[in-house]
Amino acid sequence: MSEIGKGLRRRGRLMKEAVSPPRRTLDAVPAPRPAADPYTAPCAPRLVEAPVFVLSSVRSGSTLLRVLLNSHSRIRAPHEMHLRTVHVQLARDFTAEAMKALELDKTELEHMLWDRVLHLELARSGRDVIVDKTPANALIWPRLHRCWPQAKFIVLLRHPGAVITSLTNRRTDPDRAAIRAEVLEYAEKLEEARAALDAQVITYEELTAEPERITRGLCAYLGLPWESGMLDYGDQDHGAFRPQLGDWSSTIRSGRVQPAREADAAVELPSRLAELAQAWGYPIA
């Protein structure tokens, strides 16, 4: 009986091996697939055909511009939306091929998602025009223009020296070299956009000195009638003012347009930044 038991167990083991898939060895691992040919999907239809993007550096008054625009009865300008950090993932090798068969790729899927976010916010507001004022949009303006060929752009400039001072005062233990490099990066992108786009270009200094004239010009650019209530932004609800979503200082919380702080003459600008400041009409000592 012992020998019969051993024979049955051996036969069972052999049967199991016979019906099981072969074990993978190093030689059995398939070679990596060749990289797929680059594919660029065409632009899909948009739910929001002509959104408005404010292109600016950080610490340039974009939150003030947002609340002035958001005070218009037909404009929705929410907090910073940070679209460029919203991504999709094609998790498997065959996913990209499946999307390609639908004339889509990762970039276009992200564009569709961004468009859906804007459309949802616009629909919730019941207004006609949506504005996104996230400063980092300045760094990706070519992609925004590709995503929305009919988008409108407002380029908001501020004296680079004043931006450097504001960033330095805002940050704990500031790295001054890093701040200058950051301001220069934004300035280069803003200059590119100013030259390439049919944008409405304004300055923070003009906006704070003559808010009615500047907002009238913006409304004309957007094809909307000007509303005097835009200047009384403190009378309306613009959502929470908090970090990561825009300015939250006492200046913006005051509900009134405050005079712009002049650039500190003691701030030394790198030569390229000084060149750009002069091109924007700012005096350089």
Tab-separated table of C-alpha atoms in Angstrom:
chain	number	residue	atom	x	y	z
A	1	MET	CA	0.000	0.000	0.000
A	2	SER	CA	2.932	2.319	0.726
A	3	GLU	CA	4.352	1.770	-2.761
A	4	ILE	CA	0.940	2.289	-4.343
A	5	GLY	CA	0.564	5.586	-2.434
A	6	LYS	CA	3.948	6.808	-3.618
A	7	GLY	CA	3.059	5.922	-7.198
A	8	LEU	CA	-0.231	7.801	-7.040
A	9	ARG	CA	1.434	10.893	-5.574
A	10	ARG	CA	4.131	10.810	-8.274
A	11	ARG	CA	1.521	10.430	-11.005
A	12	GLY	CA	-0.445	13.359	-9.583
A	13	ARG	CA	2.676	15.485	-9.549
A	14	LEU	CA	3.463	14.643	-13.159
A	15	MET	CA	-0.109	15.397	-14.236
A	16	LYS	CA	0.035	18.787	-12.505
A	17	GLU	CA	3.266	19.688	-14.282
A	18	ALA	CA	1.801	18.537	-17.594
A	19	VAL	CA	-1.186	20.896	-17.415
A	20	SER	CA	0.592	23.854	-15.771
A	21	PRO	CA	2.080	26.652	-17.918
A	22	PRO	CA	5.842	26.434	-18.352
A	23	ARG	CA	7.989	28.187	-15.805
A	24	ARG	CA	9.662	31.346	-16.996
A	25	THR	CA	13.432	31.197	-17.046
A	26	LEU	CA	15.827	33.968	-17.971
A	27	ASP	CA	15.873	32.651	-21.527
A	28	ALA	CA	12.060	32.627	-21.621
A	29	VAL	CA	11.620	36.336	-20.722
A	30	PRO	CA	10.430	38.121	-23.874
A	31	ALA	CA	12.641	40.823	-25.296
A	32	PRO	CA	11.493	44.418	-24.724
A	33	ARG	CA	9.085	45.680	-27.333
A	34	PRO	CA	10.447	48.295	-29.692
A	35	ALA	CA	9.401	51.817	-28.844
A	36	ALA	CA	6.190	52.875	-30.539
A	37	ASP	CA	6.394	55.465	-33.285
A	38	PRO	CA	5.761	58.990	-31.931
A	39	TYR	CA	2.141	59.909	-32.461
A	40	THR	CA	0.534	63.302	-32.079
A	41	ALA	CA	-3.240	63.261	-31.859
A	42	PRO	CA	-5.328	65.919	-33.584
A	43	CYS	CA	-7.156	68.486	-31.484
A	44	ALA	CA	-10.541	67.152	-30.342
A	45	PRO	CA	-13.613	69.410	-30.121
A	46	ARG	CA	-13.693	71.592	-27.017
A	47	LEU	CA	-16.574	72.249	-24.650
A	48	VAL	CA	-15.057	75.669	-23.922
A	49	GLU	CA	-13.809	77.064	-27.207
A	50	ALA	CA	-12.337	80.377	-26.070
A	51	PRO	CA	-11.241	80.482	-22.423
A	52	VAL	CA	-9.164	83.399	-21.174
A	53	PHE	CA	-5.744	82.954	-19.607
A	54	VAL	CA	-3.872	85.543	-17.572
A	55	LEU	CA	-0.141	85.128	-18.162
A	56	SER	CA	1.979	86.662	-15.425
A	57	SER	CA	4.843	86.080	-13.077
A	58	VAL	CA	4.207	85.199	-9.470
A	59	ARG	CA	3.749	88.277	-7.228
A	60	SER	CA	2.528	90.410	-10.134
A	61	GLY	CA	-0.999	91.267	-9.054
A	62	SER	CA	-2.801	88.429	-10.822
A	63	THR	CA	-5.126	87.857	-7.856
A	64	LEU	CA	-6.222	91.499	-7.962
A	65	LEU	CA	-6.895	91.161	-11.677
A	66	ARG	CA	-8.819	87.938	-11.014
A	67	VAL	CA	-11.208	89.475	-8.496
A	68	LEU	CA	-11.805	92.534	-10.675
A	69	LEU	CA	-12.734	90.282	-13.597
A	70	ASN	CA	-14.747	87.940	-11.382
A	71	SER	CA	-16.825	90.938	-10.277
A	72	HIS	CA	-18.247	91.163	-13.805
A	73	SER	CA	-21.668	89.534	-14.096
A	74	ARG	CA	-20.615	87.482	-17.137
A	75	ILE	CA	-17.067	86.478	-16.169
A	76	ARG	CA	-16.084	83.571	-13.940
A	77	ALA	CA	-12.520	83.873	-12.673
A	78	PRO	CA	-12.012	81.251	-9.945
A	79	HIS	CA	-8.933	80.627	-7.818
A	80	GLU	CA	-5.765	79.270	-9.437
A	81	MET	CA	-6.624	75.954	-11.090
A	82	HIS	CA	-3.099	74.628	-11.791
A	83	LEU	CA	-4.162	72.756	-14.908
A	84	ARG	CA	-0.593	71.920	-15.905
A	85	THR	CA	-0.293	69.646	-12.862
A	86	VAL	CA	-3.427	67.656	-13.781
A	87	HIS	CA	-2.329	64.545	-15.705
A	88	VAL	CA	-3.661	61.283	-17.092
A	89	GLN	CA	-1.788	57.967	-17.051
A	90	LEU	CA	-1.683	55.349	-19.798
A	91	ALA	CA	-0.955	52.468	-17.454
A	92	ARG	CA	-0.375	49.562	-19.884
A	93	ASP	CA	1.568	49.122	-23.114
A	94	PHE	CA	-1.585	48.523	-25.098
A	95	THR	CA	-3.391	51.569	-23.646
A	96	ALA	CA	-1.513	53.991	-25.889
A	97	GLU	CA	-2.352	51.845	-28.928
A	98	ALA	CA	-6.008	51.745	-27.917
A	99	MET	CA	-6.079	55.539	-27.602
A	100	LYS	CA	-4.235	55.963	-30.901
A	101	ALA	CA	-6.985	53.963	-32.595
A	102	LEU	CA	-9.370	56.621	-31.226
A	103	GLU	CA	-7.116	59.433	-32.518
A	104	LEU	CA	-6.037	60.323	-28.980
A	105	ASP	CA	-2.771	60.431	-27.077
A	106	LYS	CA	-1.736	61.295	-23.513
A	107	THR	CA	-1.407	65.005	-24.253
A	108	GLU	CA	-4.783	65.284	-25.947
A	109	LEU	CA	-6.442	63.281	-23.167
A	110	GLU	CA	-5.042	65.804	-20.685
A	111	HIS	CA	-6.304	68.657	-22.835
A	112	MET	CA	-9.781	67.116	-22.862
A	113	LEU	CA	-9.651	66.787	-19.075
A	114	TRP	CA	-8.550	70.412	-18.665
A	115	ASP	CA	-11.359	71.499	-20.969
A	116	ARG	CA	-13.877	69.488	-18.947
A	117	VAL	CA	-12.718	71.155	-15.714
A	118	LEU	CA	-13.176	74.622	-17.215
A	119	HIS	CA	-16.559	73.711	-18.640
A	120	LEU	CA	-17.780	72.348	-15.318
A	121	GLU	CA	-16.725	75.492	-13.458
A	122	LEU	CA	-18.293	77.718	-16.095
A	123	ALA	CA	-21.557	75.747	-16.053
A	124	ARG	CA	-21.728	75.923	-12.258
A	125	SER	CA	-21.282	79.688	-12.337
A	126	GLY	CA	-23.944	80.313	-14.971
A	127	ARG	CA	-21.667	82.845	-16.673
A	128	ASP	CA	-20.319	83.185	-20.231
A	129	VAL	CA	-16.564	83.601	-19.991
A	130	ILE	CA	-14.048	81.726	-17.847
A	131	VAL	CA	-10.645	83.089	-16.837
A	132	ASP	CA	-7.741	81.110	-15.362
A	133	LYS	CA	-5.038	83.242	-13.795
A	134	THR	CA	-2.570	80.599	-12.517
A	135	PRO	CA	0.890	82.248	-12.835
A	136	ALA	CA	2.563	79.006	-13.934
A	137	ASN	CA	0.397	79.127	-17.068
A	138	ALA	CA	2.973	81.589	-18.369
A	139	LEU	CA	5.485	78.736	-18.458
A	140	ILE	CA	3.261	76.588	-20.703
A	141	TRP	CA	1.558	79.216	-22.864
A	142	PRO	CA	2.441	77.394	-26.150
A	143	ARG	CA	0.614	74.301	-24.931
A	144	LEU	CA	-2.418	76.333	-23.837
A	145	HIS	CA	-2.485	77.956	-27.263
A	146	ARG	CA	-2.303	74.531	-28.905
A	147	CYS	CA	-5.060	73.181	-26.658
A	148	TRP	CA	-7.349	76.160	-27.281
A	149	PRO	CA	-6.447	77.825	-30.598
A	150	GLN	CA	-9.223	80.384	-30.033
A	151	ALA	CA	-8.220	81.198	-26.435
A	152	LYS	CA	-7.649	84.804	-25.423
A	153	PHE	CA	-4.639	85.870	-23.407
A	154	ILE	CA	-4.018	88.754	-21.017
A	155	VAL	CA	-0.322	89.394	-20.383
A	156	LEU	CA	0.112	91.061	-16.991
A	157	LEU	CA	3.540	92.623	-16.445
A	158	ARG	CA	5.143	94.086	-13.345
A	159	HIS	CA	8.553	95.682	-12.802
A	160	PRO	CA	10.929	92.713	-12.271
A	161	GLY	CA	12.637	94.537	-9.411
A	162	ALA	CA	9.319	94.810	-7.574
A	163	VAL	CA	8.630	91.108	-8.183
A	164	ILE	CA	12.033	90.196	-6.753
A	165	THR	CA	11.417	92.345	-3.678
A	166	SER	CA	7.957	90.859	-3.131
A	167	LEU	CA	9.243	87.285	-3.410
A	168	THR	CA	12.173	88.024	-1.115
A	169	ASN	CA	9.900	89.518	1.541
A	170	ARG	CA	7.390	86.671	1.274
A	171	ARG	CA	9.850	83.793	1.732
A	172	THR	CA	11.602	82.607	4.862
A	173	ASP	CA	15.402	82.508	4.448
A	174	PRO	CA	15.153	83.496	0.766
A	175	ASP	CA	17.696	82.254	-1.769
A	176	ARG	CA	18.270	85.481	-3.678
A	177	ALA	CA	20.044	83.863	-6.610
A	178	ALA	CA	17.221	81.341	-7.000
A	179	ILE	CA	14.621	84.136	-6.826
A	180	ARG	CA	16.358	86.091	-9.591
A	181	ALA	CA	16.515	82.956	-11.726
A	182	GLU	CA	12.806	82.282	-11.125
A	183	VAL	CA	11.798	85.826	-12.051
A	184	LEU	CA	13.960	85.663	-15.178
A	185	GLU	CA	12.328	82.391	-16.253
A	186	TYR	CA	8.886	83.945	-15.998
A	187	ALA	CA	10.046	87.109	-17.741
A	188	GLU	CA	11.466	85.176	-20.707
A	189	LYS	CA	8.190	83.294	-21.178
A	190	LEU	CA	6.137	86.476	-20.859
A	191	GLU	CA	8.272	88.150	-23.499
A	192	GLU	CA	7.779	85.150	-25.803
A	193	ALA	CA	4.012	85.338	-25.309
A	194	ARG	CA	3.958	89.114	-25.756
A	195	ALA	CA	5.711	88.748	-29.112
A	196	ALA	CA	3.840	85.690	-30.401
A	197	LEU	CA	0.242	86.118	-29.249
A	198	ASP	CA	-2.482	88.595	-30.091
A	199	ALA	CA	-2.770	89.305	-26.382
A	200	GLN	CA	-3.981	92.231	-24.316
A	201	VAL	CA	-0.873	93.501	-22.511
A	202	ILE	CA	-1.284	95.477	-19.286
A	203	THR	CA	0.907	96.299	-16.311
A	204	TYR	CA	0.200	95.960	-12.617
A	205	GLU	CA	1.246	99.558	-12.115
A	206	GLU	CA	-1.359	100.768	-14.638
A	207	LEU	CA	-4.020	98.478	-13.196
A	208	THR	CA	-3.633	99.903	-9.703
A	209	ALA	CA	-3.268	103.514	-10.847
A	210	GLU	CA	-6.140	103.520	-13.372
A	211	PRO	CA	-8.334	100.488	-12.691
A	212	GLU	CA	-11.328	101.851	-14.605
A	213	ARG	CA	-9.373	102.556	-17.789
A	214	ILE	CA	-7.622	99.188	-17.716
A	215	THR	CA	-10.740	97.162	-16.948
A	216	ARG	CA	-12.627	98.990	-19.687
A	217	GLY	CA	-9.908	97.974	-22.121
A	218	LEU	CA	-10.048	94.375	-20.938
A	219	CYS	CA	-13.816	94.234	-21.358
A	220	ALA	CA	-13.491	95.596	-24.889
A	221	TYR	CA	-10.878	92.919	-25.644
A	222	LEU	CA	-13.230	90.226	-24.347
A	223	GLY	CA	-16.219	91.633	-26.221
A	224	LEU	CA	-18.146	92.500	-23.059
A	225	PRO	CA	-19.662	95.742	-21.760
A	226	TRP	CA	-17.823	97.329	-18.860
A	227	GLU	CA	-19.508	97.226	-15.434
A	228	SER	CA	-18.709	99.722	-12.701
A	229	GLY	CA	-19.183	97.006	-10.085
A	230	MET	CA	-15.890	95.495	-11.212
A	231	LEU	CA	-14.077	98.162	-9.200
A	232	ASP	CA	-15.942	97.281	-6.000
A	233	TYR	CA	-14.645	93.726	-5.822
A	234	GLY	CA	-14.836	93.708	-2.025
A	235	ASP	CA	-18.643	93.691	-2.242
A	236	GLN	CA	-18.683	90.238	-3.850
A	237	ASP	CA	-17.741	86.703	-2.886
A	238	HIS	CA	-14.566	85.499	-4.604
A	239	GLY	CA	-13.969	82.386	-2.535
A	240	ALA	CA	-11.289	81.835	0.073
A	241	PHE	CA	-8.000	83.711	-0.153
A	242	ARG	CA	-5.415	81.131	0.889
A	243	PRO	CA	-1.937	79.832	-0.022
A	244	GLN	CA	-1.487	77.810	-3.222
A	245	LEU	CA	-4.662	79.305	-4.709
A	246	GLY	CA	-3.532	82.927	-5.079
A	247	ASP	CA	-2.641	85.923	-2.948
A	248	TRP	CA	-3.980	85.913	0.609
A	249	SER	CA	-2.363	89.085	1.972
A	250	SER	CA	-4.126	91.875	3.818
A	251	THR	CA	-3.830	93.986	0.660
A	252	ILE	CA	-6.111	91.751	-1.385
A	253	ARG	CA	-8.395	91.147	1.601
A	254	SER	CA	-8.971	94.902	1.951
A	255	GLY	CA	-11.501	94.756	-0.897
A	256	ARG	CA	-10.042	97.884	-2.505
A	257	VAL	CA	-7.482	98.492	-5.224
A	258	GLN	CA	-4.279	99.556	-3.473
A	259	PRO	CA	-1.446	101.571	-5.069
A	260	ALA	CA	1.387	99.461	-6.430
A	261	ARG	CA	4.620	99.458	-4.501
A	262	GLU	CA	7.432	100.925	-6.539
A	263	ALA	CA	10.472	98.844	-7.380
A	264	ASP	CA	13.338	99.177	-4.917
A	265	ALA	CA	16.150	101.015	-6.678
A	266	ALA	CA	18.641	99.052	-4.591
A	267	VAL	CA	17.602	95.761	-6.229
A	268	GLU	CA	20.196	94.887	-8.848
A	269	LEU	CA	18.765	93.144	-11.895
A	270	PRO	CA	20.711	90.626	-13.980
A	271	SER	CA	21.552	92.118	-17.375
A	272	ARG	CA	18.953	90.073	-19.278
A	273	LEU	CA	16.241	90.917	-16.770
A	274	ALA	CA	17.136	94.603	-17.014
A	275	GLU	CA	16.923	94.322	-20.799
A	276	LEU	CA	13.428	92.830	-20.593
A	277	ALA	CA	12.309	95.454	-18.086
A	278	GLN	CA	13.381	98.196	-20.475
A	279	ALA	CA	11.545	96.476	-23.346
A	280	TRP	CA	8.397	96.606	-21.200
A	281	GLY	CA	8.813	100.345	-20.651
A	282	TYR	CA	10.241	100.325	-17.128
A	283	PRO	CA	13.064	102.735	-16.253
A	284	ILE	CA	16.298	101.088	-15.220
A	285	ALA	CA	18.810	103.009	-13.132
